[in-house]
Amino acid sequence: MTAARTAYLGVRLLDPASGLDQTGALLTEGGVIADLGPGLFADGVPEGIDRVDGRDLALAPGLIDMHAHLREPGAEHQETLSSAGAAAAAGGITTLIATPNTMPVIDEVALVEFVARRGLESCAVRVLPMAAATKGLAGLEMTEMGLLAQAGAVAFTDGDRALADPRLMRRALAYASTFGLLLVQPVEEPALARDGMMNEGEIAMRLGLAGIPTVAETILVERDLRLVELTGGRWHAAHLSTAQAIDAVRQAKHRGLTISAGAAPANFALNETAVGEYRTFAKVKPPLRSEDDRQAVVAGLRDGTIDVISSGHAPQDADSKRLPFAQAAFGIVGLETMLPLALELWHNGSLPLLTLLKAMTCRPAEILGLAQGRLAIGAPADLVLLDLSVPWRIDERRFRSKSRNSPFGGRPVQGRAVRTIVAGRTVFDRTEEA
Amino acid sequence: MTASQDTAPSRPFPHRHLLGIEGLTPDEIGLLLDQAEASVAQNRQVDKKRSDLRGLTQINLFFEESTRTRTSFELAGKRLGADVINMSVATSSIKKGETLIDTAMTLNAMNPDLLVVRHPHSGAVELLSQKVACAVINAGDGSHEHPTQALLDALTIRRRKGRLSGLLVAICGDILHSRVARSNIHLLNTMGARVRLVAPPTLLPASVERLGVEVHHDMRRGLADCDIVMMLRLQSERMHGAFVPSIREYFHFWGLDYDKLASARPDALIMHPGPMNRGVEIDSAVADDIDRSVIREQVEMGVAVRMACIEILTARLRHPERVS
């Protein structure tokens, strides 16, 4: 029996890895890309190949979301791997990198295997687990990083908690370097951020809310960069939000450090004014910052200081948000809004299209050592068929995610996934949606 | 100053709730103060009780310990003839895990006409106000606002000095955690007074200068030529190393004594929202100086101001024809 073959015809082929931006066709065979190019099928498509007409659409590698809280196991009322998969597929995401801050914490081999297996069973897109860097996320003892990596952990992080102890961080970087493993650090110095609810500044002062100072991010980034220099460890800042920290990373890259950094859409699509009058949907880590900081995130993406756009998807149930601001949970759901919010940066002229897509495809693939994330013969057929310009309005009531905590409801955006393909198989088709 | 009470038309107050001072106009603040003047006279009579609010229900909902503010609101409601019920956190179901919004909905179902709410978290009173059909007065939310305190301070000043506009007011002490300071800054700025803040940097919120105030760390310089010296309470858990090194050091540099007071104007008034920490932020003799301290008068004005707020916010219930 031959593998299923599908031809995507008349599409704008977008491959950030090679710089390809040309109209043409692409053929998938089984789970991989068999051929592609402007001349492919110029003389017609042979019998036995399924056809997808992609005129006026773009075909890009499926998006890789490098930082998503998927809540399973332990908080299935907020999200499951199944609901996250449906949301991701609708958002054009074909690979989810799951954070380990679940209940239980993913800090043992069996648990990494559990998440990977549950992902295969119940999630429409690929799920690759990150494992905890310290046991129980307690920040005290390292996990069995080597064994966890062999079991499938693609990186190590304490989720939304920074590895704060400098001595432990030094050792974790040094030990992880034995196996070339990546540490993903949420860059917030916890003591400086303690009790903070939002960006420190005029708005927090007027609202009477304790602030999270810019320097909490800067200090942890600068400290970690010194430790990376010392140990040669591999380090990725989960999400940068401040001009100062972005500048520190920029300088370190100029010095030749092989580091990388991410940004979440909230930090380039909004600033602290979105908190308005205690809007808990805008309570998020890293906090929404000043307009200058927001522009620095855009500039960082433009010049490559920030390598990756990742959703930071953090589902929260309604009861966790319908509270006084100080008591409400942090977090924004992001799987279904990452792509359109990122595309805003192209539509408004801030970033070239391929630069933007690179931050969600081949760049995270490169950092994590994944084969997907590019349009190349033999690469996994993880694809997204995009209408780059269709105008629509974000409606959180229609999210496939189990949680609705988004400050973006009602926002007019342009561009979205029309069809999402994982390993050659269509996992989302907007034309079949109600 | 705005129109006095005998020339004031029955201007409707355009807000359903009193959640903060920020955003009120000089006219609206003037209206509340003028109305309060009338209540001062009433409160000094032997028969202090009116029946204007007969039939209306006021619930004082306090999620944070308070004796004086709650008592002041209770007296204010009773003197206007309302039925007043006190609910404190100790007896409330919030301790049993009920959320603020559920508490709001439950109370709302009992059809109160006015809720007076104090809560330890900034923004909580506003959140609650969105879920109820009645008027809500913020009796202090976290470090955000305490509007009736600012109004009673303004009334005290206006009665003593005849005006607010053009006065130089120093607010001293723990500005960082103070809702009283924020409400007073908004009110005094709105009414044309000049505001100085005097505190060590650890007790000042970031970007506070954005409120249009002068910031001083040196108390003598901060008090120079001031007409009003407002002292703030320093909570005991903040006295021992976290924000300031010790009570002794704090009092030495930022406690109000005659020596530091000497740089203020000779007729400068001393105010404190209470309860005072004698020997921490204020010297006992200064606090009790009958020529300078108006601290007890502030308490009296508190009842009058709260009566005014209650009357004005319930006016639309009692005189629906006057409200468009």
CSV table of C-alpha atoms in Angstrom, one decimal, chain B residues 29-295:
chain,number,residue,atom,x,y,z
B,29,ILE,CA,-16.3,68.0,45.2
B,30,GLY,CA,-17.8,71.4,46.0
B,31,LEU,CA,-21.3,70.0,46.0
B,32,LEU,CA,-20.3,67.2,48.5
B,33,LEU,CA,-18.5,69.7,50.8
B,34,ASP,CA,-21.4,72.2,50.7
B,35,GLN,CA,-23.9,69.5,51.6
B,36,ALA,CA,-21.6,68.4,54.4
B,37,GLU,CA,-21.5,71.9,55.9
B,38,ALA,CA,-25.3,71.6,56.5
B,39,SER,CA,-24.8,68.3,58.3
B,40,VAL,CA,-22.2,69.8,60.6
B,41,ALA,CA,-24.8,72.1,62.0
B,42,GLN,CA,-27.3,69.2,62.4
B,43,ASN,CA,-24.8,67.1,64.2
B,44,ARG,CA,-24.2,69.8,66.8
B,45,GLN,CA,-27.9,70.0,67.7
B,46,VAL,CA,-29.4,68.0,70.6
B,47,ASP,CA,-31.8,66.3,68.2
B,48,LYS,CA,-29.4,65.0,65.5
B,49,LYS,CA,-31.8,62.7,63.7
B,50,ARG,CA,-33.6,63.4,60.5
B,51,SER,CA,-36.0,61.1,58.7
B,52,ASP,CA,-35.1,61.9,55.0
B,53,LEU,CA,-33.8,58.4,54.5
B,54,ARG,CA,-36.6,56.6,56.3
B,55,GLY,CA,-37.1,53.2,54.6
B,56,LEU,CA,-33.7,53.0,53.0
B,57,THR,CA,-31.3,50.3,53.9
B,58,GLN,CA,-27.6,50.9,54.3
B,59,ILE,CA,-25.2,48.0,54.7
B,60,ASN,CA,-21.7,48.6,55.9
B,61,LEU,CA,-19.6,45.7,54.5
B,62,PHE,CA,-16.1,45.7,56.0
B,63,PHE,CA,-13.6,43.1,54.8
B,64,GLU,CA,-10.9,44.8,56.8
B,65,GLU,CA,-10.9,45.7,60.5
B,66,SER,CA,-12.1,49.2,61.2
B,67,THR,CA,-13.8,50.8,64.2
B,68,ARG,CA,-13.8,54.5,63.5
B,69,THR,CA,-14.7,54.6,59.8
B,70,ARG,CA,-17.4,52.0,60.3
B,71,THR,CA,-18.8,53.8,63.3
B,72,SER,CA,-18.7,57.1,61.4
B,73,PHE,CA,-20.7,55.6,58.5
B,74,GLU,CA,-23.1,54.0,60.9
B,75,LEU,CA,-23.8,57.2,62.7
B,76,ALA,CA,-24.1,59.1,59.4
B,77,GLY,CA,-26.7,56.6,58.1
B,78,LYS,CA,-28.7,56.6,61.3
B,79,ARG,CA,-28.8,60.4,61.7
B,80,LEU,CA,-30.3,60.5,58.2
B,81,GLY,CA,-32.9,58.0,59.2
B,82,ALA,CA,-31.7,54.9,57.3
B,83,ASP,CA,-31.7,51.4,58.6
B,84,VAL,CA,-28.0,50.5,59.0
B,85,ILE,CA,-26.6,47.0,59.2
B,86,ASN,CA,-23.0,46.2,59.8
B,87,MET,CA,-21.4,43.2,58.3
B,88,SER,CA,-17.8,42.5,59.1
B,89,VAL,CA,-15.4,40.0,57.8
B,90,ALA,CA,-15.5,37.9,61.0
B,91,THR,CA,-19.1,37.1,60.4
B,92,SER,CA,-19.1,37.1,56.7
B,93,SER,CA,-19.2,34.0,54.5
B,94,ILE,CA,-16.0,35.3,52.7
B,95,LYS,CA,-14.2,33.4,55.4
B,96,LYS,CA,-16.0,30.3,54.3
B,97,GLY,CA,-14.6,30.7,50.8
B,98,GLU,CA,-17.4,32.7,49.2
B,99,THR,CA,-16.0,35.0,46.5
B,100,LEU,CA,-16.4,38.7,46.6
B,101,ILE,CA,-18.7,38.6,43.6
B,102,ASP,CA,-20.9,36.0,45.2
B,103,THR,CA,-21.1,38.1,48.4
B,104,ALA,CA,-22.1,41.1,46.3
B,105,MET,CA,-24.8,39.1,44.5
B,106,THR,CA,-26.2,37.7,47.8
B,107,LEU,CA,-26.4,41.2,49.4
B,108,ASN,CA,-27.8,42.6,46.2
B,109,ALA,CA,-30.7,40.2,46.4
B,110,MET,CA,-31.6,41.7,49.8
B,111,ASN,CA,-32.3,45.0,48.0
B,112,PRO,CA,-30.1,47.4,49.9
B,113,ASP,CA,-30.1,51.0,48.8
B,114,LEU,CA,-26.5,51.7,49.7
B,115,LEU,CA,-23.4,49.6,50.3
B,116,VAL,CA,-20.5,51.0,52.2
B,117,VAL,CA,-17.5,48.8,51.4
B,118,ARG,CA,-14.0,48.5,52.7
B,119,HIS,CA,-11.7,45.9,51.3
B,120,PRO,CA,-8.0,45.1,51.7
B,121,HIS,CA,-7.4,44.9,47.9
B,122,SER,CA,-7.2,47.8,45.5
B,123,GLY,CA,-10.0,47.7,43.0
B,124,ALA,CA,-12.2,45.3,44.9
B,125,VAL,CA,-14.9,47.9,45.7
B,126,GLU,CA,-15.1,48.8,42.1
B,127,LEU,CA,-15.5,45.2,41.1
B,128,LEU,CA,-18.2,44.7,43.7
B,129,SER,CA,-20.0,47.9,42.5
B,130,GLN,CA,-20.3,46.4,39.0
B,131,LYS,CA,-22.4,43.5,40.4
B,132,VAL,CA,-25.0,45.4,42.5
B,133,ALA,CA,-28.0,47.5,41.7
B,134,CYS,CA,-27.6,50.0,44.6
B,135,ALA,CA,-25.2,52.8,45.2
B,136,VAL,CA,-21.7,52.0,46.6
B,137,ILE,CA,-19.4,54.1,48.7
B,138,ASN,CA,-15.8,53.1,48.8
B,139,ALA,CA,-14.7,53.2,52.5
B,140,GLY,CA,-11.1,52.3,51.5
B,141,ASP,CA,-9.8,49.8,49.0
B,142,GLY,CA,-6.3,48.5,49.4
B,143,SER,CA,-3.7,51.2,48.6
B,144,HIS,CA,-6.0,52.8,46.1
B,145,GLU,CA,-8.6,55.3,47.4
B,146,HIS,CA,-10.4,56.4,50.5
B,147,PRO,CA,-12.6,59.2,49.1
B,148,THR,CA,-14.6,60.1,52.2
B,149,GLN,CA,-11.3,60.6,54.2
B,150,ALA,CA,-10.1,63.1,51.6
B,151,LEU,CA,-13.5,64.9,51.6
B,152,LEU,CA,-13.5,65.2,55.4
B,153,ASP,CA,-9.9,66.5,55.3
B,154,ALA,CA,-10.9,69.0,52.7
B,155,LEU,CA,-13.9,70.1,54.8
B,156,THR,CA,-11.8,70.5,57.8
B,157,ILE,CA,-9.3,72.6,55.9
B,158,ARG,CA,-11.9,74.7,54.2
B,159,ARG,CA,-13.7,75.5,57.5
B,160,ARG,CA,-10.4,76.6,59.1
B,161,LYS,CA,-8.7,78.3,56.2
B,162,GLY,CA,-11.7,79.5,54.2
B,163,ARG,CA,-10.5,77.9,51.0
B,164,LEU,CA,-8.5,75.0,49.5
B,165,SER,CA,-7.2,76.8,46.4
B,166,GLY,CA,-3.6,78.2,46.7
B,167,LEU,CA,-2.8,76.4,50.0
B,168,LEU,CA,0.5,74.5,50.3
B,169,VAL,CA,-0.2,71.0,51.8
B,170,ALA,CA,2.5,68.5,52.9
B,171,ILE,CA,1.5,64.9,53.1
B,172,CYS,CA,4.1,63.0,55.2
B,173,GLY,CA,4.9,59.4,55.9
B,174,ASP,CA,3.9,56.1,54.3
B,175,ILE,CA,2.6,57.3,50.9
B,176,LEU,CA,3.4,53.9,49.3
B,177,HIS,CA,0.7,52.0,51.1
B,178,SER,CA,-1.7,54.8,51.6
B,179,ARG,CA,-5.1,55.2,50.0
B,180,VAL,CA,-5.6,58.3,52.1
B,181,ALA,CA,-2.6,59.9,50.4
B,182,ARG,CA,-3.8,59.0,46.9
B,183,SER,CA,-7.3,60.4,47.5
B,184,ASN,CA,-6.0,63.5,49.1
B,185,ILE,CA,-3.5,64.2,46.3
B,186,HIS,CA,-6.3,63.9,43.7
B,187,LEU,CA,-8.7,66.1,45.7
B,188,LEU,CA,-6.2,68.8,46.6
B,189,ASN,CA,-4.8,69.0,43.1
B,190,THR,CA,-8.3,69.2,41.7
B,191,MET,CA,-9.2,72.0,44.0
B,192,GLY,CA,-6.1,74.1,43.2
B,193,ALA,CA,-4.0,73.4,46.3
B,194,ARG,CA,-0.3,72.5,45.9
B,195,VAL,CA,0.8,69.2,47.3
B,196,ARG,CA,4.2,68.1,48.6
B,197,LEU,CA,5.0,64.6,49.7
B,198,VAL,CA,7.6,64.0,52.4
B,199,ALA,CA,8.9,60.5,53.0
B,200,PRO,CA,12.0,58.3,52.6
B,201,PRO,CA,12.2,56.8,49.1
B,202,THR,CA,11.2,53.4,50.4
B,203,LEU,CA,7.7,54.7,51.4
B,204,LEU,CA,7.0,56.4,48.0
B,205,PRO,CA,5.5,54.6,45.1
B,206,ALA,CA,7.4,54.6,41.8
B,207,SER,CA,6.3,57.4,39.4
B,208,VAL,CA,4.5,59.3,42.2
B,209,GLU,CA,5.7,62.6,40.8
B,210,ARG,CA,3.3,61.9,37.8
B,211,LEU,CA,0.5,62.9,40.1
B,212,GLY,CA,1.7,66.5,39.9
B,213,VAL,CA,3.3,66.7,43.4
B,214,GLU,CA,6.6,67.9,44.7
B,215,VAL,CA,8.6,65.1,46.4
B,216,HIS,CA,10.9,65.8,49.4
B,217,HIS,CA,12.9,63.4,51.5
B,218,ASP,CA,14.0,66.0,54.0
B,219,MET,CA,11.2,66.9,56.3
B,220,ARG,CA,12.2,70.4,57.2
B,221,ARG,CA,12.6,71.4,53.6
B,222,GLY,CA,9.3,69.6,52.8
B,223,LEU,CA,7.4,71.4,55.5
B,224,ALA,CA,8.9,74.9,54.6
B,225,ASP,CA,6.0,77.4,54.3
B,226,CYS,CA,3.3,74.8,54.4
B,227,ASP,CA,-0.2,75.7,55.4
B,228,ILE,CA,-1.2,72.2,56.2
B,229,VAL,CA,0.8,69.2,57.5
B,230,MET,CA,-0.9,65.9,57.0
B,231,MET,CA,0.7,63.0,58.8
B,232,LEU,CA,0.0,59.4,57.8
B,233,ARG,CA,0.0,56.3,59.9
B,234,LEU,CA,3.0,53.9,59.6
B,235,GLN,CA,1.8,50.3,60.1
B,236,SER,CA,3.8,48.5,62.8
B,237,GLU,CA,4.9,45.6,60.4
B,238,ARG,CA,6.7,48.2,58.3
B,239,MET,CA,8.7,49.8,61.1
B,240,HIS,CA,11.3,47.2,61.8
B,241,GLY,CA,13.7,47.0,58.8
B,242,ALA,CA,11.5,46.3,55.8
B,243,PHE,CA,10.8,49.9,54.8
B,244,VAL,CA,12.5,51.9,57.5
B,245,PRO,CA,15.2,50.6,59.9
B,246,SER,CA,13.5,51.4,63.2
B,247,ILE,CA,10.9,53.4,65.0
B,248,ARG,CA,13.6,55.5,66.6
B,249,GLU,CA,15.3,56.4,63.3
B,250,TYR,CA,11.9,57.0,61.6
B,251,PHE,CA,10.8,59.4,64.3
B,252,HIS,CA,14.1,61.1,64.3
B,253,PHE,CA,13.9,62.0,60.6
B,254,TRP,CA,10.2,61.9,59.7
B,255,GLY,CA,8.3,62.1,62.9
B,256,LEU,CA,6.4,65.4,63.4
B,257,ASP,CA,7.8,67.3,66.4
B,258,TYR,CA,7.9,71.0,67.2
B,259,ASP,CA,11.4,71.3,65.8
B,260,LYS,CA,10.4,70.2,62.3
B,261,LEU,CA,7.1,71.9,62.5
B,262,ALA,CA,8.9,75.2,63.0
B,263,SER,CA,9.7,75.3,59.3
B,264,ALA,CA,6.0,75.3,58.4
B,265,ARG,CA,3.9,78.5,58.5
B,266,PRO,CA,3.2,79.6,62.0
B,267,ASP,CA,-0.5,79.0,61.5
B,268,ALA,CA,-0.1,75.6,59.8
B,269,LEU,CA,-2.6,73.0,60.8
B,270,ILE,CA,-1.7,69.5,61.8
B,271,MET,CA,-3.9,66.6,60.5
B,272,HIS,CA,-3.9,62.9,60.9
B,273,PRO,CA,-6.4,60.3,59.6
B,274,GLY,CA,-6.0,58.2,62.7
B,275,PRO,CA,-5.4,56.0,64.5
B,276,MET,CA,-2.2,57.7,65.5
B,277,ASN,CA,1.0,56.0,66.5
B,278,ARG,CA,2.2,58.5,69.1
B,279,GLY,CA,6.0,58.7,69.1
B,280,VAL,CA,6.3,57.0,65.7
B,281,GLU,CA,5.0,59.5,63.1
B,282,ILE,CA,3.9,62.2,65.5
B,283,ASP,CA,5.0,63.6,68.8
B,284,SER,CA,2.3,63.4,71.5
B,285,ALA,CA,2.5,67.0,72.5
B,286,VAL,CA,2.1,68.1,68.8
B,287,ALA,CA,-0.9,65.9,68.3
B,288,ASP,CA,-2.6,67.3,71.3
B,289,ASP,CA,-1.7,71.0,70.6
B,290,ILE,CA,-5.2,72.6,70.6
B,291,ASP,CA,-3.9,75.6,68.7
B,292,ARG,CA,-2.4,73.6,65.8
B,293,SER,CA,-3.9,70.1,65.7
B,294,VAL,CA,-7.3,69.6,64.1
B,295,ILE,CA,-7.2,65.8,64.4
